[in-house]
Amino acid sequence: QKEVEQDPGPLSVPEGAIVSLNCTYSNSAFQYFMWYRQYSRKGPELLMYTYSSGNKEDGRFTAQVDKSSKYISLFIRDSQPSDSATYLCAMGPAGGTSYGKLTFGQGTILTVHP
Amino acid sequence: GAVVSQHPSRVICKSGTSVKIECRSLDFQATTMFWYRQFPKQSLMLMATSNEGSKATYEQGVEKDKFLINHASLTLSTLTVTSAHPEDSSFYICSARRQLTNEQFFGPGTRLTVL
């Protein structure tokens, strides 16, 4: 079983829809969480960074973390065609020998239709 | 915002040559940088962790003599692919961890093609 599970999709939605992207994890040492957006042939772009359970909002994006259930989500409101990309969840431990290293989900391919 | 640059963005070389890729954090200091490799339609595979002023730490299965990493300053890390072969063709991406936080910012990537 992978440490981080993410549904690869693909996910296809109409413009304006609310998108929900999810990851589950098994390693309780993971204490901080990130969501990245990656366009084809580009490096990942950091969208959201959080280290506590609860919600964090930034514009059209909301990151949700539930450490008790080992489950994180990214919500995109009013989705736009420019949001079409691969979305990667990533997480890491607060200490130990793997401190600083990120473990990534497989990535979800999202397409937003005009 | 935090910007990480990579150079070159694309390189084509002959088999047997060495290729150097630079990764720079432009507006913040990074004591730690990471080098990843990404195959088409796959997630990122961590190759090594680069620490300023010390030797890099390589992931299992990554040949340290083939992928030479140098972290010369708080803003620069380099990856040299030595004696490149066609199987080394890939998309190489670096990231830099902002000092005092755990945020990692990625460079735009370097596409290496070995003929």
Coordinates of C-alpha atoms in Angstrom, one line a residue:
Chain A
Q1 CA 0.0 0.0 0.0
K2 CA 1.3 3.4 -0.9
E3 CA 1.8 6.0 1.8
V4 CA -0.3 8.5 -0.1
E5 CA -3.2 7.5 -2.2
Q6 CA -4.7 9.9 -4.8
D7 CA -7.3 9.1 -7.4
P8 CA -5.6 9.8 -10.8
G9 CA -8.8 10.5 -12.5
P10 CA -9.1 11.9 -15.1
L11 CA -11.7 14.3 -13.8
S12 CA -13.8 16.3 -16.3
V13 CA -16.1 19.2 -15.1
P14 CA -17.9 22.1 -16.8
E15 CA -16.7 25.6 -16.3
G16 CA -18.0 27.1 -13.0
A17 CA -18.3 23.8 -11.2
I18 CA -16.9 23.1 -7.8
V19 CA -14.0 20.6 -7.9
S20 CA -13.1 18.3 -5.1
L21 CA -9.7 16.6 -5.1
N22 CA -8.7 14.2 -2.3
C23 CA -5.8 12.3 -0.9
T24 CA -5.5 9.8 1.9
Y25 CA -2.4 8.8 3.8
S26 CA -1.2 6.2 6.2
N27 CA 1.8 7.7 7.8
S28 CA 0.8 9.5 11.0
A29 CA 4.2 11.2 11.0
F30 CA 3.0 13.5 8.2
Q31 CA 2.3 16.9 9.7
Y32 CA 2.3 19.4 6.9
F33 CA 0.5 19.2 3.6
M34 CA 0.7 20.9 0.3
W35 CA -1.2 21.0 -2.9
Y36 CA 0.6 21.7 -6.2
R37 CA -0.7 22.4 -9.7
Q38 CA 1.4 21.1 -12.6
Y39 CA 0.8 22.1 -16.2
S40 CA 2.1 19.8 -18.9
R41 CA 5.9 20.0 -19.3
K42 CA 6.2 22.5 -16.4
G43 CA 7.4 22.3 -12.8
P44 CA 4.7 22.0 -10.0
E45 CA 3.4 25.3 -8.7
L46 CA 2.6 25.5 -4.9
L47 CA -1.1 26.3 -4.4
M48 CA -1.7 25.7 -0.7
Y49 CA 0.4 24.9 2.3
T50 CA -1.0 23.9 5.7
Y51 CA 0.1 22.1 8.8
S52 CA -3.1 21.9 11.0
S53 CA -6.4 20.2 10.8
G54 CA -9.2 22.4 9.5
N55 CA -9.8 24.6 6.5
K56 CA -7.5 27.2 4.8
E57 CA -8.8 29.4 2.1
D58 CA -7.0 31.4 -0.6
G59 CA -9.1 32.9 -3.3
R60 CA -11.0 30.2 -5.1
F61 CA -9.0 27.4 -3.4
T62 CA -9.8 25.8 0.0
A63 CA -7.5 23.2 1.5
Q64 CA -9.0 20.9 4.1
V65 CA -7.1 18.6 6.4
D66 CA -8.4 16.0 8.8
K67 CA -5.5 14.4 10.6
S68 CA -7.7 12.1 12.6
S69 CA -9.0 10.5 9.4
K70 CA -5.7 11.0 7.5
Y71 CA -7.5 12.7 4.7
I72 CA -6.9 15.9 2.9
S73 CA -8.9 17.8 0.2
L74 CA -8.6 20.7 -2.2
F75 CA -11.7 22.5 -3.3
I76 CA -11.7 24.7 -6.3
R77 CA -14.7 27.1 -6.7
D78 CA -15.9 28.6 -9.9
S79 CA -13.5 26.4 -11.9
Q80 CA -12.0 27.8 -15.1
P81 CA -10.5 26.2 -18.2
S82 CA -7.2 27.6 -17.0
D83 CA -7.5 25.3 -14.0
S84 CA -7.0 22.3 -16.3
A85 CA -3.9 20.6 -15.1
T86 CA -2.6 17.8 -12.9
Y87 CA -3.0 18.4 -9.2
L88 CA -0.6 16.8 -6.8
C89 CA -1.0 16.4 -3.0
A90 CA 2.2 16.3 -1.0
M91 CA 3.0 15.9 2.6
G92 CA 6.0 15.5 5.0
P93 CA 7.0 14.8 8.5
A94 CA 7.7 17.4 11.2
G95 CA 11.0 15.8 12.1
G96 CA 13.2 12.7 11.9
T97 CA 15.5 11.5 9.2
S98 CA 13.0 12.3 6.4
Y99 CA 12.4 15.9 7.6
G100 CA 12.0 18.2 4.6
K101 CA 11.2 15.3 2.2
L102 CA 7.8 15.3 0.5
T103 CA 5.8 12.3 -0.3
F104 CA 3.6 12.9 -3.3
G105 CA 0.3 11.5 -4.4
Q106 CA 0.0 10.1 -7.9
G107 CA -1.7 13.3 -9.2
T108 CA -5.2 13.9 -10.5
I109 CA -5.7 15.1 -14.0
L110 CA -8.4 17.8 -14.2
T111 CA -10.0 19.1 -17.3
V112 CA -12.5 22.1 -17.1
H113 CA -14.7 22.4 -20.2
P114 CA -15.7 25.9 -21.4
Chain B
G1 CA 6.5 35.1 -4.2
A2 CA 9.2 32.5 -4.1
V3 CA 10.9 31.9 -7.4
V4 CA 13.1 29.0 -8.4
S5 CA 14.9 29.0 -11.7
Q6 CA 16.4 26.1 -13.6
H7 CA 18.9 26.3 -16.5
P8 CA 18.8 25.0 -19.2
S9 CA 15.2 24.3 -19.8
R10 CA 16.0 21.8 -22.5
V11 CA 19.1 20.0 -23.5
I12 CA 19.9 17.5 -26.2
C13 CA 23.2 15.7 -26.0
K14 CA 25.1 12.8 -27.4
S15 CA 25.5 9.6 -25.5
G16 CA 28.6 9.7 -23.3
T17 CA 28.7 13.4 -22.6
S18 CA 28.0 15.1 -19.3
V19 CA 25.3 17.6 -18.7
K20 CA 25.0 20.2 -15.9
I21 CA 21.7 21.5 -14.7
E22 CA 21.6 24.6 -12.4
C23 CA 18.9 25.3 -9.8
R24 CA 18.7 28.7 -8.2
S25 CA 16.4 30.2 -5.6
L26 CA 16.0 33.8 -6.7
D27 CA 14.4 35.5 -3.8
F28 CA 15.0 33.4 -0.8
Q29 CA 17.7 31.3 0.9
A30 CA 17.4 27.5 0.7
T31 CA 19.6 25.4 2.9
T32 CA 18.0 22.3 1.3
M33 CA 17.2 21.7 -2.3
F34 CA 15.9 18.5 -3.9
W35 CA 16.3 16.9 -7.2
Y36 CA 13.5 14.9 -8.8
R37 CA 13.0 13.0 -12.0
Q38 CA 9.6 12.7 -13.7
F39 CA 8.6 10.2 -16.4
P40 CA 5.6 11.0 -18.6
K41 CA 2.2 10.8 -16.8
Q42 CA 3.9 9.8 -13.6
S43 CA 4.5 11.5 -10.3
L44 CA 7.7 13.0 -9.1
M45 CA 10.5 10.6 -8.1
L46 CA 13.0 12.0 -5.5
M47 CA 16.6 11.4 -6.5
A48 CA 18.5 13.2 -3.9
T49 CA 18.5 15.8 -1.2
S50 CA 21.1 18.6 -1.6
N51 CA 22.3 20.4 1.6
E52 CA 24.4 23.5 1.4
G53 CA 27.9 22.9 2.4
S54 CA 27.7 19.1 2.8
K55 CA 27.4 16.0 0.7
A56 CA 24.1 15.2 -1.0
T57 CA 21.9 12.3 0.3
Y58 CA 20.8 10.0 -2.5
E59 CA 17.7 7.9 -2.5
Q60 CA 18.0 4.1 -2.8
G61 CA 18.7 3.0 -6.4
V62 CA 20.2 6.4 -7.5
E63 CA 23.8 6.2 -8.6
K64 CA 25.7 9.0 -6.8
D65 CA 28.6 8.7 -9.2
K66 CA 26.4 9.2 -12.2
F67 CA 24.3 12.0 -10.8
L68 CA 26.7 14.5 -9.1
I69 CA 25.1 17.1 -6.9
N70 CA 26.8 20.2 -5.6
H71 CA 25.2 22.8 -3.3
A72 CA 27.7 25.6 -3.5
S73 CA 25.6 28.3 -1.8
L74 CA 22.3 29.0 -0.1
T75 CA 20.8 29.8 -3.5
L76 CA 22.5 27.4 -6.0
S77 CA 22.5 23.7 -6.5
T78 CA 23.7 21.8 -9.5
L79 CA 23.0 18.4 -10.9
T80 CA 25.5 16.9 -13.3
V81 CA 24.5 13.8 -15.3
T82 CA 27.8 12.1 -16.1
S83 CA 28.3 9.9 -19.2
A84 CA 24.7 10.3 -20.1
H85 CA 22.9 7.5 -21.9
P86 CA 19.5 7.4 -23.7
E87 CA 17.9 5.8 -20.6
D88 CA 18.8 9.0 -18.7
S89 CA 16.5 11.0 -20.9
S90 CA 13.8 12.4 -18.6
F91 CA 12.3 15.6 -17.1
Y92 CA 14.5 16.7 -14.2
I93 CA 13.0 19.1 -11.6
C94 CA 14.6 20.8 -8.6
S95 CA 12.9 22.3 -5.6
A96 CA 14.1 24.5 -2.9
R97 CA 12.9 24.5 0.7
R98 CA 12.5 27.9 2.2
Q99 CA 14.6 28.3 5.3
L100 CA 12.6 28.1 8.6
T101 CA 9.5 26.8 6.8
N102 CA 8.7 23.5 5.0
E103 CA 7.3 25.1 1.9
Q104 CA 9.0 23.7 -1.2
F105 CA 9.0 25.7 -4.4
F106 CA 9.8 24.0 -7.7
G107 CA 11.8 25.1 -10.7
P108 CA 10.3 24.9 -14.2
G109 CA 12.2 21.7 -15.0
T110 CA 14.8 20.6 -17.5
R111 CA 14.0 18.2 -20.3
L112 CA 17.1 16.1 -21.1
T113 CA 17.2 14.1 -24.3
V114 CA 20.2 11.8 -24.8
L115 CA 20.7 10.6 -28.4

